[in-house]
PDB file of C-alpha atoms in Angstrom:
ATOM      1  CA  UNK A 283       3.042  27.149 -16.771  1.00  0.00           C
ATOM      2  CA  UNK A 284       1.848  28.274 -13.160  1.00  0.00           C
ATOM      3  CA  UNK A 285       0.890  25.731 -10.616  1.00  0.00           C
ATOM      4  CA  UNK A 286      -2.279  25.326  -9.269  1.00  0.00           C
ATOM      5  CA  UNK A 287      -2.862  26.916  -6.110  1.00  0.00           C
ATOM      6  CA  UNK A 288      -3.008  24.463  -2.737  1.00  0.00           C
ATOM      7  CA  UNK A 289      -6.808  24.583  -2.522  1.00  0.00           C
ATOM      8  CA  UNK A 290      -7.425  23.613  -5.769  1.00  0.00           C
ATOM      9  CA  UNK A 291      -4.698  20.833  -6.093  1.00  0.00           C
ATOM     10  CA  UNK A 292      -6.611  17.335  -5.463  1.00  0.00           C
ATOM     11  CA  UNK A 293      -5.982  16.028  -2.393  1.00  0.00           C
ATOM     12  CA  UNK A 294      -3.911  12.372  -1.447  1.00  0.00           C
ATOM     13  CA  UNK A 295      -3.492  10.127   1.235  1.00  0.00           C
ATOM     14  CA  UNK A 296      -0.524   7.723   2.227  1.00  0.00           C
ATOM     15  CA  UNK A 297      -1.330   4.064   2.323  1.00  0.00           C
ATOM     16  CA  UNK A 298       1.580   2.512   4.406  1.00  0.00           C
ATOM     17  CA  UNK A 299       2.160  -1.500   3.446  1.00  0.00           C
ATOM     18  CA  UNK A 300       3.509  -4.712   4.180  1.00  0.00           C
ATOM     19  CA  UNK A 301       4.338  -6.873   1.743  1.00  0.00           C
ATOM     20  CA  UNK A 302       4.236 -10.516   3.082  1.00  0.00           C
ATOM     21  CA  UNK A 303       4.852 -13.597   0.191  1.00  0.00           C
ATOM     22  CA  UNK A 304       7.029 -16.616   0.172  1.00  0.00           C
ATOM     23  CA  UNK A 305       9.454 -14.768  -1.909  1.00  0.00           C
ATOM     24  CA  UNK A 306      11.059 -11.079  -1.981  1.00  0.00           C
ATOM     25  CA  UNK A 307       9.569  -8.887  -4.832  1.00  0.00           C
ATOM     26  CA  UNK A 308      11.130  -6.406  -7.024  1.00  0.00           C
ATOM     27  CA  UNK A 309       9.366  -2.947  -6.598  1.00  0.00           C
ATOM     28  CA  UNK A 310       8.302  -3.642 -10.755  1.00  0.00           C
ATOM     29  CA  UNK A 311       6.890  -6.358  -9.899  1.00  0.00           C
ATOM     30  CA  UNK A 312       4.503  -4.901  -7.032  1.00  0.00           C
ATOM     31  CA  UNK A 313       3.579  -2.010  -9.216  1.00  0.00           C
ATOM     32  CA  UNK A 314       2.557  -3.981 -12.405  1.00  0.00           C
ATOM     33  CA  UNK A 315       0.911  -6.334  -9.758  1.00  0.00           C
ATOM     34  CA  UNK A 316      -1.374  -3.575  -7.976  1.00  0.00           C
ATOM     35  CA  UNK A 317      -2.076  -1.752 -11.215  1.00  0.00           C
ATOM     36  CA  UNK A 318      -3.434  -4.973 -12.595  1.00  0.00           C
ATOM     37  CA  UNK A 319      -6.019  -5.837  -9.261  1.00  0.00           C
ATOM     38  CA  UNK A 320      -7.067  -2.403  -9.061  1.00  0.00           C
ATOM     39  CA  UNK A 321      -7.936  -2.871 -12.766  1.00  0.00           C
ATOM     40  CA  UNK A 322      -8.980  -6.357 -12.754  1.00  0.00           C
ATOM     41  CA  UNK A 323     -11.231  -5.521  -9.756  1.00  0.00           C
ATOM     42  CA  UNK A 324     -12.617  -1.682  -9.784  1.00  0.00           C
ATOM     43  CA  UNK A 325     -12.455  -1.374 -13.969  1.00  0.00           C
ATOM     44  CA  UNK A 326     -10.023   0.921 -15.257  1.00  0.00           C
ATOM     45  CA  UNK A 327     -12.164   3.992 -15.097  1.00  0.00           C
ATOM     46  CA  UNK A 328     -12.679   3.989 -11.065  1.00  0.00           C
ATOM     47  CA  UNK A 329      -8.752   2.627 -10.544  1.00  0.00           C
ATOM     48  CA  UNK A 330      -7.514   5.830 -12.789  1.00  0.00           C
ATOM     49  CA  UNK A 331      -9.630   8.117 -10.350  1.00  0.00           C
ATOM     50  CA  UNK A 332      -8.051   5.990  -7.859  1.00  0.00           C
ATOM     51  CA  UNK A 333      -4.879   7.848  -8.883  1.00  0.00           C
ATOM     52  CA  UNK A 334      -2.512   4.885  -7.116  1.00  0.00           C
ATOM     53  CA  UNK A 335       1.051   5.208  -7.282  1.00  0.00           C
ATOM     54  CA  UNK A 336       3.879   3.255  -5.677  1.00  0.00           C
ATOM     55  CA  UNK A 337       6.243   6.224  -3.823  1.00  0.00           C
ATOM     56  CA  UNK A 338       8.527   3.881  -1.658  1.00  0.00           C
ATOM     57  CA  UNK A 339       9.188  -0.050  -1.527  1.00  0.00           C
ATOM     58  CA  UNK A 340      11.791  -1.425   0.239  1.00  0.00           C
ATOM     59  CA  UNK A 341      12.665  -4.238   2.367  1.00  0.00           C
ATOM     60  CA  UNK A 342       9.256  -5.732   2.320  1.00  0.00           C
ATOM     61  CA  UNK A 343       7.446  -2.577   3.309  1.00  0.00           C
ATOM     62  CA  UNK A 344       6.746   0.671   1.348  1.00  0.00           C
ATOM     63  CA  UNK A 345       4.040   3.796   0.573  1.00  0.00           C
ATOM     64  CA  UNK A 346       1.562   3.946  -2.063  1.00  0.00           C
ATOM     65  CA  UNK A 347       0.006   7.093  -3.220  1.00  0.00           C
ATOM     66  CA  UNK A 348      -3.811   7.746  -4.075  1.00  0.00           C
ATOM     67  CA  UNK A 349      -6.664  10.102  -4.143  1.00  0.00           C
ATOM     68  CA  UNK A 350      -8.448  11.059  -0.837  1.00  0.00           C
ATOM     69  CA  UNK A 351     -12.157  10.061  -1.867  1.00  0.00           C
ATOM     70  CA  UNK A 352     -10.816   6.441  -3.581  1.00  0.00           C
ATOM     71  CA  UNK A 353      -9.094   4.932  -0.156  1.00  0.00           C
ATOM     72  CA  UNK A 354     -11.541   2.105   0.346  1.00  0.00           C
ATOM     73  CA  UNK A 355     -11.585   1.218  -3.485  1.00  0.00           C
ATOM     74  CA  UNK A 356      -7.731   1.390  -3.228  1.00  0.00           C
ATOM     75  CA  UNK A 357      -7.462  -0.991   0.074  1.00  0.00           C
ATOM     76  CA  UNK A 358      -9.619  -3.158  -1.660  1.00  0.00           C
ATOM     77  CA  UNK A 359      -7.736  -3.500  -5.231  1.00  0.00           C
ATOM     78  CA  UNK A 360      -4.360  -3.881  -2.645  1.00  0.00           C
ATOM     79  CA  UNK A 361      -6.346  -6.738  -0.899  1.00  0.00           C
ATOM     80  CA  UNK A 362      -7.666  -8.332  -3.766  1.00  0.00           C
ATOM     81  CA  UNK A 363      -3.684  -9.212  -4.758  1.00  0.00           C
ATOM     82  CA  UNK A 364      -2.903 -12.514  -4.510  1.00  0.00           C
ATOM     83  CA  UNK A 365       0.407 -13.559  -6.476  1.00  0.00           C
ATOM     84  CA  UNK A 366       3.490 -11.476  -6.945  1.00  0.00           C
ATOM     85  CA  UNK A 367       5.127 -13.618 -10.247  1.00  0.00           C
ATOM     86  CA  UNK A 368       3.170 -16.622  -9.509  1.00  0.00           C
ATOM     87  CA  UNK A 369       4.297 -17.025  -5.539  1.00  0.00           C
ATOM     88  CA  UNK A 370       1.972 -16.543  -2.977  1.00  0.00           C
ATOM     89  CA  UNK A 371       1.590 -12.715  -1.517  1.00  0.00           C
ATOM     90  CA  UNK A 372      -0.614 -10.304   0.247  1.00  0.00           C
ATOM     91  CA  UNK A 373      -0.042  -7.000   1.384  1.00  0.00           C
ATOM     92  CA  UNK A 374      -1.440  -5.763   4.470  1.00  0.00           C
ATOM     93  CA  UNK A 375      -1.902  -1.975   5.070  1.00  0.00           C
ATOM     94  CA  UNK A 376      -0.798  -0.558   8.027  1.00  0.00           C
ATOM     95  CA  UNK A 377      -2.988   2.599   8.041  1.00  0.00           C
ATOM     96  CA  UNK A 378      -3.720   5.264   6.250  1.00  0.00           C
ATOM     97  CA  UNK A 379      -2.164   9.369   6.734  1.00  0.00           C
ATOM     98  CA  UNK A 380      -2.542  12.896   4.888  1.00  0.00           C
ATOM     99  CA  UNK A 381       1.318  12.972   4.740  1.00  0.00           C
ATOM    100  CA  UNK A 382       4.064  11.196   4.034  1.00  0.00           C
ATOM    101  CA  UNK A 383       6.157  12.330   7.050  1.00  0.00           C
ATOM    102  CA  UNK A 384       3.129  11.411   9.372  1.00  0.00           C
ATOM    103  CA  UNK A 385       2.472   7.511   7.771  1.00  0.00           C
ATOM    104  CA  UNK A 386       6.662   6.985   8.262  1.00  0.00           C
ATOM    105  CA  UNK A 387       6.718   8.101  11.647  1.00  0.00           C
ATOM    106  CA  UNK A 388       3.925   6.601  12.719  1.00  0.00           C
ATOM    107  CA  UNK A 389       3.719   3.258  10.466  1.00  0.00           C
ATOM    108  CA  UNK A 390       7.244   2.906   9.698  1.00  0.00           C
ATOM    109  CA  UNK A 391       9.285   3.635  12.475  1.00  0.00           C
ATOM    110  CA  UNK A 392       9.765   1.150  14.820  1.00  0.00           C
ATOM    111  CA  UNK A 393       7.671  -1.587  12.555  1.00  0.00           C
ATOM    112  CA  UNK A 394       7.702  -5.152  14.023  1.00  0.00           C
ATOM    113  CA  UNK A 395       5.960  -7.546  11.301  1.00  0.00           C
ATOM    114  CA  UNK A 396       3.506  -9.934  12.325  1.00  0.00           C
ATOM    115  CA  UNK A 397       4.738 -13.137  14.054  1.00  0.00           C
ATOM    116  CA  UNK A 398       2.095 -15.538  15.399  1.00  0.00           C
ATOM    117  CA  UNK A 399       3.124 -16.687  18.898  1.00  0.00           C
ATOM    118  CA  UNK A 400       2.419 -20.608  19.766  1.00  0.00           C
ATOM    119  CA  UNK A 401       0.700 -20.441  22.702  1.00  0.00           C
ATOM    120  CA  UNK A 402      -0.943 -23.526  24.472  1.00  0.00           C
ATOM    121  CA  UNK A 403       1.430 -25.798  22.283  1.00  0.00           C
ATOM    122  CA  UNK A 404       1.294 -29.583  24.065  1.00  0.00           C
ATOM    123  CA  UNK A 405       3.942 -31.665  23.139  1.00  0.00           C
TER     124      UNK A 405
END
């Protein structure tokens, strides 16, 4: 079977995450997690158009996959998750790139997560 030819392949974009919960979470886990909030909240026709797939999840941070006219509907359904096996979680999404290469390098790289500083703290 021939493959379809670049300009009519459908197009993607990269979603790089953080995952931030009270416990760490087994990739499983985060993909039957998403899959159900993108159902739970779009329907399951508009999160199949969605196209979402998990590529990378590791160490608290990873990629997920989906179609190029579905990004706000996906950063929604990712939003919209609130528990990872019962524990508190959230991801937050970094940004959003065309390539994988590109959301790594420019997401990924050098990645500090999010630490509140305690500033004006009287004791």
């Amino acid at each position: 079977m021939k493959r379809l030819m670049p300009s009519l392949r459908a197009k993607k974009r990269y979603l790089p995450f953080e995952l931030i919960s009270e416990e760490p979470a087994s990739r499983s886990d985060l993909v039957r997690e998403i899959m159900a909030s993108a159902a739970s909240l779009l329907g399951d026709v508009t999160a199949s158009e969605c196209d979402i797939k998990v590529l990378g999840f590791e160490e608290g941070k990873g990629i997920i996959h989906c179609s190029h006219i579905k990004v706000k509907e996906t950063r929604a359904a990712m939003a919209a998750l609130t528990r990872i096996n019962g524990k508190r979680a959230t991801l937050h999404v970094l940004g959003s790139s065309g390539t994988v290469k590109r959301a790594t390098e420019k997401f990924l790289a050098n990645y500090e997560p999010f630490e509140p500083k305690a500033e004006n703290v009287q004791e």
